[in-house]
Coordinates of C-alpha atoms in Angstrom, one line a residue:
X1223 CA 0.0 0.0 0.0
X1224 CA 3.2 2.3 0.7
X1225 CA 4.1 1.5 -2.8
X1226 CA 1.1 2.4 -4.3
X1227 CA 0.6 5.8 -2.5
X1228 CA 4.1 6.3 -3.6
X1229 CA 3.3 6.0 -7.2
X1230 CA -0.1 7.8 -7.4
X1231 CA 2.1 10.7 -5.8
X1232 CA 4.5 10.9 -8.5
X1233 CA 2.1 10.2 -11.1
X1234 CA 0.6 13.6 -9.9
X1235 CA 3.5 15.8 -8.6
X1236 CA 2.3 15.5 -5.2
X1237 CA 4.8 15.3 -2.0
X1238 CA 4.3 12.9 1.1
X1239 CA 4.9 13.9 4.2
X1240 CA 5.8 10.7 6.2
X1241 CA 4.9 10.9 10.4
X1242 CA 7.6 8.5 11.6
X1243 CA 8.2 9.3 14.9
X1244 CA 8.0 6.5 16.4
X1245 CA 10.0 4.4 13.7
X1246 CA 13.0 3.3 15.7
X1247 CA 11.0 2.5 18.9
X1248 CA 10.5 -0.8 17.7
X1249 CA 10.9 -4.3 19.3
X1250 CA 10.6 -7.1 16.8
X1251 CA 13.5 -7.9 16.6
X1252 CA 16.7 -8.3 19.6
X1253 CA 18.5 -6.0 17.7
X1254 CA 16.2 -3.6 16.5
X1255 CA 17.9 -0.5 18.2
X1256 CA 20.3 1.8 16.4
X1257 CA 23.5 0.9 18.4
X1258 CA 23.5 -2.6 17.1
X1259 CA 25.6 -1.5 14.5
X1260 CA 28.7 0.7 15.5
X1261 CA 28.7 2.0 11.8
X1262 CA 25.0 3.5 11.3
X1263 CA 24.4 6.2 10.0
X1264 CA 21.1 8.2 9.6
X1265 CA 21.0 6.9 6.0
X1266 CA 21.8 3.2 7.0
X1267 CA 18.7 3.5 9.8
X1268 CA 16.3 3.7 7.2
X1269 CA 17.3 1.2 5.2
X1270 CA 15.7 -2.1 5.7
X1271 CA 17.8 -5.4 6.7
X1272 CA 17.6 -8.8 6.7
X1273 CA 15.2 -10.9 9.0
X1274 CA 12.1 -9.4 10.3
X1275 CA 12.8 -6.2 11.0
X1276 CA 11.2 -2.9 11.2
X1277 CA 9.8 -1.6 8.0
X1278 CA 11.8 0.9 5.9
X1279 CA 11.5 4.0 6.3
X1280 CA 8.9 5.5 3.4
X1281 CA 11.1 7.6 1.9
X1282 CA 13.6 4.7 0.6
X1283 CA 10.3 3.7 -1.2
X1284 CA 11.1 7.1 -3.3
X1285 CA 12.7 6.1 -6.8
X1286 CA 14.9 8.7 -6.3
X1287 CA 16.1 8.1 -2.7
X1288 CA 19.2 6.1 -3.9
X1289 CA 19.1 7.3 -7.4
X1290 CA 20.3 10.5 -7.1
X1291 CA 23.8 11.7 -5.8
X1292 CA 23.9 12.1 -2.2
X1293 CA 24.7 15.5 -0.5
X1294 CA 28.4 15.9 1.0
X1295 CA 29.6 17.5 3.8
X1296 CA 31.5 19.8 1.9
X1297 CA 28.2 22.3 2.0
X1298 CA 28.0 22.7 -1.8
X1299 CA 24.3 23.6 -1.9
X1300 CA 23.6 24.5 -5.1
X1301 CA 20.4 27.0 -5.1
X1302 CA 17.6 24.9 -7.2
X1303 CA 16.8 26.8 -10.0
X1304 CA 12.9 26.6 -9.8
X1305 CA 12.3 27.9 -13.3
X1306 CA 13.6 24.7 -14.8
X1307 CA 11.3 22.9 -12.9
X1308 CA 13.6 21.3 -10.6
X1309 CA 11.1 21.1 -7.9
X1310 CA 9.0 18.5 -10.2
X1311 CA 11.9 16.3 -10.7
X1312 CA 12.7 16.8 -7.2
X1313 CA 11.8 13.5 -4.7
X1314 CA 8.5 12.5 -3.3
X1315 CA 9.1 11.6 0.1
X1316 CA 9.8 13.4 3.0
X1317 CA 10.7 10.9 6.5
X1318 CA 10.0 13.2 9.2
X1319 CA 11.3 12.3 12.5
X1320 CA 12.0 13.9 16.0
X1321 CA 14.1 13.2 19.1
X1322 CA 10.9 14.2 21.2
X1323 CA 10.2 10.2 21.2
X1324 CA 13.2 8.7 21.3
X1325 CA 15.1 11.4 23.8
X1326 CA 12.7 13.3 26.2
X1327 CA 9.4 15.5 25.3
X1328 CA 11.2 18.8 25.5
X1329 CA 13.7 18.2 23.0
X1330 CA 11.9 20.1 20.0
X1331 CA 14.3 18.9 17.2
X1332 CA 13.6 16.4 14.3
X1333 CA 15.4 15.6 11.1
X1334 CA 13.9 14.4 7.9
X1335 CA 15.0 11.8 5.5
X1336 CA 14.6 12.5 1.4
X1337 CA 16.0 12.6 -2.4
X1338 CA 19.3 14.7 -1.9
X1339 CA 17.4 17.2 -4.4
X1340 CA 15.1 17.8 -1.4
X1341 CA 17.1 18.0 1.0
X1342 CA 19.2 20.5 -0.9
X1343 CA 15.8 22.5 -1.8
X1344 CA 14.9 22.5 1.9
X1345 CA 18.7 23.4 3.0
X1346 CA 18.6 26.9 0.7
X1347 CA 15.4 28.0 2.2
X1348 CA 15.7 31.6 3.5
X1349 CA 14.5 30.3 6.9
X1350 CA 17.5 28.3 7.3
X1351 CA 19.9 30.0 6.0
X1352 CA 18.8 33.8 7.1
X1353 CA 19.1 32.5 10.8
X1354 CA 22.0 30.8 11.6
X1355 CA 20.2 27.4 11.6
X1356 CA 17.2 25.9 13.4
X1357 CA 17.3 25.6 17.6
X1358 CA 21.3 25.7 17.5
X1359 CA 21.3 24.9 21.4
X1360 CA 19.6 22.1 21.1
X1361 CA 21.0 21.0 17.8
X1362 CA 24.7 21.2 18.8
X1363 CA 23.3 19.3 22.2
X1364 CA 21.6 16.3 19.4
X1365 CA 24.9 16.2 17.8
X1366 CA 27.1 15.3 21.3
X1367 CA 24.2 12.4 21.7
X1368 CA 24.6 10.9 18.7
X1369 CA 28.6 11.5 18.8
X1370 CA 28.9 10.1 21.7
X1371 CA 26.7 6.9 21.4
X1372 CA 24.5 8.2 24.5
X1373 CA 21.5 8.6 22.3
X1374 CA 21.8 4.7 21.3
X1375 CA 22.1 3.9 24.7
X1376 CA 18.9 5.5 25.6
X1377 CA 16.7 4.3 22.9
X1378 CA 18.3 1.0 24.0
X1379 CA 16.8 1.8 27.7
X1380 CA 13.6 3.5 25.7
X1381 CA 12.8 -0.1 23.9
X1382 CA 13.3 -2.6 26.5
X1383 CA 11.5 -0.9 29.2
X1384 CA 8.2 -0.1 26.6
X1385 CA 8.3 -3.6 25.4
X1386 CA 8.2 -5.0 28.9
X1387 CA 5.2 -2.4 29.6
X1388 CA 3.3 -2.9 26.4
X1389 CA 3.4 -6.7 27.4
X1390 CA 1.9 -5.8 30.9
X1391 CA -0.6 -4.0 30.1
X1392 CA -2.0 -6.1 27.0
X1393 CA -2.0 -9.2 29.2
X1394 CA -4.0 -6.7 31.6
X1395 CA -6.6 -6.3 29.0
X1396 CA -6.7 -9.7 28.1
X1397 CA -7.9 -10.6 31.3
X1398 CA -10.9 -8.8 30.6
X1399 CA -12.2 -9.9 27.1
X1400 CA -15.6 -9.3 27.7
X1401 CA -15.0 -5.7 27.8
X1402 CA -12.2 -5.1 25.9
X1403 CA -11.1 -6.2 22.4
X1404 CA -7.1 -5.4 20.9
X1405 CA -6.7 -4.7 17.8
X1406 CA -5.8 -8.4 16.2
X1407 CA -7.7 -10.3 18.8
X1408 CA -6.1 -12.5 21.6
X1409 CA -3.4 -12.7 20.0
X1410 CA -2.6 -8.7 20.3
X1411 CA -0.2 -9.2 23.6
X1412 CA 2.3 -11.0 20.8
X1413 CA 1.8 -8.4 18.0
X1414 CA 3.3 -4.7 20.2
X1415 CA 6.3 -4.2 18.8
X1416 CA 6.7 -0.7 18.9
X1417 CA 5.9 2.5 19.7
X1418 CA 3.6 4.2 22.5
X1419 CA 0.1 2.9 22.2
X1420 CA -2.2 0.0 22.1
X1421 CA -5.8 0.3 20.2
X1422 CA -8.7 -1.1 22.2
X1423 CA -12.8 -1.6 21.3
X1424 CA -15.0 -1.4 23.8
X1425 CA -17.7 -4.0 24.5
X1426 CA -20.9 -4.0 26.2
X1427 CA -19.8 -0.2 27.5
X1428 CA -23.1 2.1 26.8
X1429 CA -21.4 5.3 27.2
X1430 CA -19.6 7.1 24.1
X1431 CA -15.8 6.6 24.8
X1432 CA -15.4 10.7 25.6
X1433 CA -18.7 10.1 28.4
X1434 CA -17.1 7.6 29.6
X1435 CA -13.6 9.0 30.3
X1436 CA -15.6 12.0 32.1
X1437 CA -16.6 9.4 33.9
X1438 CA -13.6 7.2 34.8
X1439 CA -11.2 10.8 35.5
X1440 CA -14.1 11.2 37.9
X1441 CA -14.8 8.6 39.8
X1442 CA -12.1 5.7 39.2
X1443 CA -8.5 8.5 38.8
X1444 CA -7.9 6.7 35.2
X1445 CA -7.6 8.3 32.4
X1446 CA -7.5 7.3 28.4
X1447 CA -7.8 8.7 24.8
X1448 CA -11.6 8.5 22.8
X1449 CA -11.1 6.8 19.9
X1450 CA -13.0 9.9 18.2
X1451 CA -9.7 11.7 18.7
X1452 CA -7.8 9.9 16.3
X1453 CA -10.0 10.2 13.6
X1454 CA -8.7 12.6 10.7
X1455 CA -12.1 13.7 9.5
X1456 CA -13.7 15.8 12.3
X1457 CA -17.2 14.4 10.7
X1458 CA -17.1 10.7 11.0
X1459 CA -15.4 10.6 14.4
X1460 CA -18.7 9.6 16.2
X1461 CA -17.8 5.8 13.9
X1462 CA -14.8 5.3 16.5
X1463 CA -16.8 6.2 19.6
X1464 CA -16.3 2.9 20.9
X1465 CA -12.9 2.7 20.9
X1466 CA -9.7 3.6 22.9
X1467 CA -6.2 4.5 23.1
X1468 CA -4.2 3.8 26.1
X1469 CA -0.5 4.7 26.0
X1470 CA 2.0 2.4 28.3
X1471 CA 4.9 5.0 27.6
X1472 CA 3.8 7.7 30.0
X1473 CA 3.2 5.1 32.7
X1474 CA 6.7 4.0 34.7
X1475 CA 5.8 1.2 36.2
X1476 CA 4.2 -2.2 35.0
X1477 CA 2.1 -2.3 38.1
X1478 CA 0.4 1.1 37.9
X1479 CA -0.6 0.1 34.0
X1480 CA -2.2 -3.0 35.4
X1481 CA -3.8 -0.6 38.4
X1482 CA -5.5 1.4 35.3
X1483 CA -6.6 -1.9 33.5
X1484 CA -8.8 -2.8 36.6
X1485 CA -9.6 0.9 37.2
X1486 CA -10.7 1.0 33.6
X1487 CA -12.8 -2.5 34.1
X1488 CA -14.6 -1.1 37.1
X1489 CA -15.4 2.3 35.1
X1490 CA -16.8 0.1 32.6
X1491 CA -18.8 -2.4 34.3
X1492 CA -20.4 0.9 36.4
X1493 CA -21.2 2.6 33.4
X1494 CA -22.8 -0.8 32.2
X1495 CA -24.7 -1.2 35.2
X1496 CA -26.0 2.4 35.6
X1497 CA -27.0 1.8 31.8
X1498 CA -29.4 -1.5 32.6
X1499 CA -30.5 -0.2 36.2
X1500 CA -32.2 2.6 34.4
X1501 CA -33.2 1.3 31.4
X1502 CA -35.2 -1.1 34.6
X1503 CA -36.5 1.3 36.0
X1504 CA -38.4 3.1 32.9
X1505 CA -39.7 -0.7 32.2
X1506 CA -41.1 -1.5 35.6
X1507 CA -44.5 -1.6 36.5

């Protein structure tokens, strides 16, 4: 499907902007993290490698990713000349990540992964250029991490400790299958292998998801995100009113993401309840 959306793109001069934060938090495989090679690069990260393995990042999916001469460090930007219509021939995809996920929160800093011809278009923009760079305090801070092998470390730290949450807190779920469903079913507690969330239907709940969260901050201290939220088209969100996302990343300990499963059950089960004692009480004689 990448593929595809790839080629209608091109066919129709149209750019993808990729979302890929949460590419290298990823778990598949034992050595899925960046410092299990001493020679990667930013390039080499998105590449894909043998064995099941994280999927490559979209932009390698753009013909001319590989095709074209890569950029060196030698800071000969050439300025595209746009009246030969180099920005048609320039790439189609655009990898956007950000150290925000795989660092801490407050580090506002991302990079992005194209065509060289984009990232020499996007390297001569005034805004780049007129300034001195982007953030430089916390750019020249990125580079020491990554110099010094401290940023693999962490992502290292990053992926064992969400892995061994997201397994905690699916198995929590799963101990309540008549009231919640994981995306993929029973087997869901195998399939985690990356990032911050897990995707969960509710059953047999009467309240909307957003009711019941009002409900659950309220009464059972737990909190979670309506599925409605995640829905792109502010029009159809009411079709994932049943559903939930609950992140294990924010949450340090396994035992407190098991605390918010049960919380979460009760809220449920109370909202179920309150549902059939009055829908009793209007059919009593």
């Amino acid at each position: 499907r990448r593929k595809a959306l790839v080629e209608i793109a091109e066919r129709y001069k149209l750019k993808i902007l990729a979302d890929e934060v949460y590419h290298l938090l990823d778990w598949s495989t034992p050595s899925s993290s960046p410092s299990s090679s001493s020679s990667a690069t930013s390039q080499q990260l998105c590449l894909p490698s043998k064995g099941k393995r994280r999927p490559s990042r979209m932009a390698t999916l753009d013909a001319r990713y590989g095709a074209e001469e890569a950029l060196g460090d030698d800071g000969d930007y050439a300025v595209p000349d746009e009246r030969k219509g180099v920005s048609e021939r320039a790439g189609t995809v655009l990898s956007i990540s950000a150290f925000t996920k795989i660092f801490c929160p407050g580090m506002r800093l991302g990079w992005i992964e194209a065509a060289p011809s984009v990232i020499r278009t996007l390297s001569n923009h005034p805004y780049v250029l007129s300034g001195g760079g982007l953030a430089p305090l916390q750019s020249q801070l990125a580079t020491e991490l990554l110099l010094s092998k401290e940023q693999d470390a962490h992502l290292d730290g990053l992926i064992s400790d969400y892995e061994s949450r997201s397994r905690a807190l699916t198995a929590a779920l799963l101990q309540y299958q008549d009231l919640f469903e994981l995306a993929g079913g029973a087997r869901a507690a195998k399939k985690v292998e990356g990032g911050y969330f897990v995707w969960v239907k509710l059953l047999q709940c009467s309240l909307p998801a957003t009711e019941l969260r009002e409900m659950a901050r309220r009464e059972f201290k737990v909190d979670f995100l309506p599925g409605e939220r995640c829905h792109p088209d502010p029009l159809r969100r009411q079709e994932l009113d049943r559903y939930i996302r609950l992140c294990f990343a924010n949450i340090e300990t396994e035992e407190l993401l098991v605390e918010g499963v049960h919380r979460l059950a009760r809220a449920v089960r109370a909202a179920r309840n309150a549902a059939m004692w009055t829908f009793n009480a209007k059919h009593s004689y």
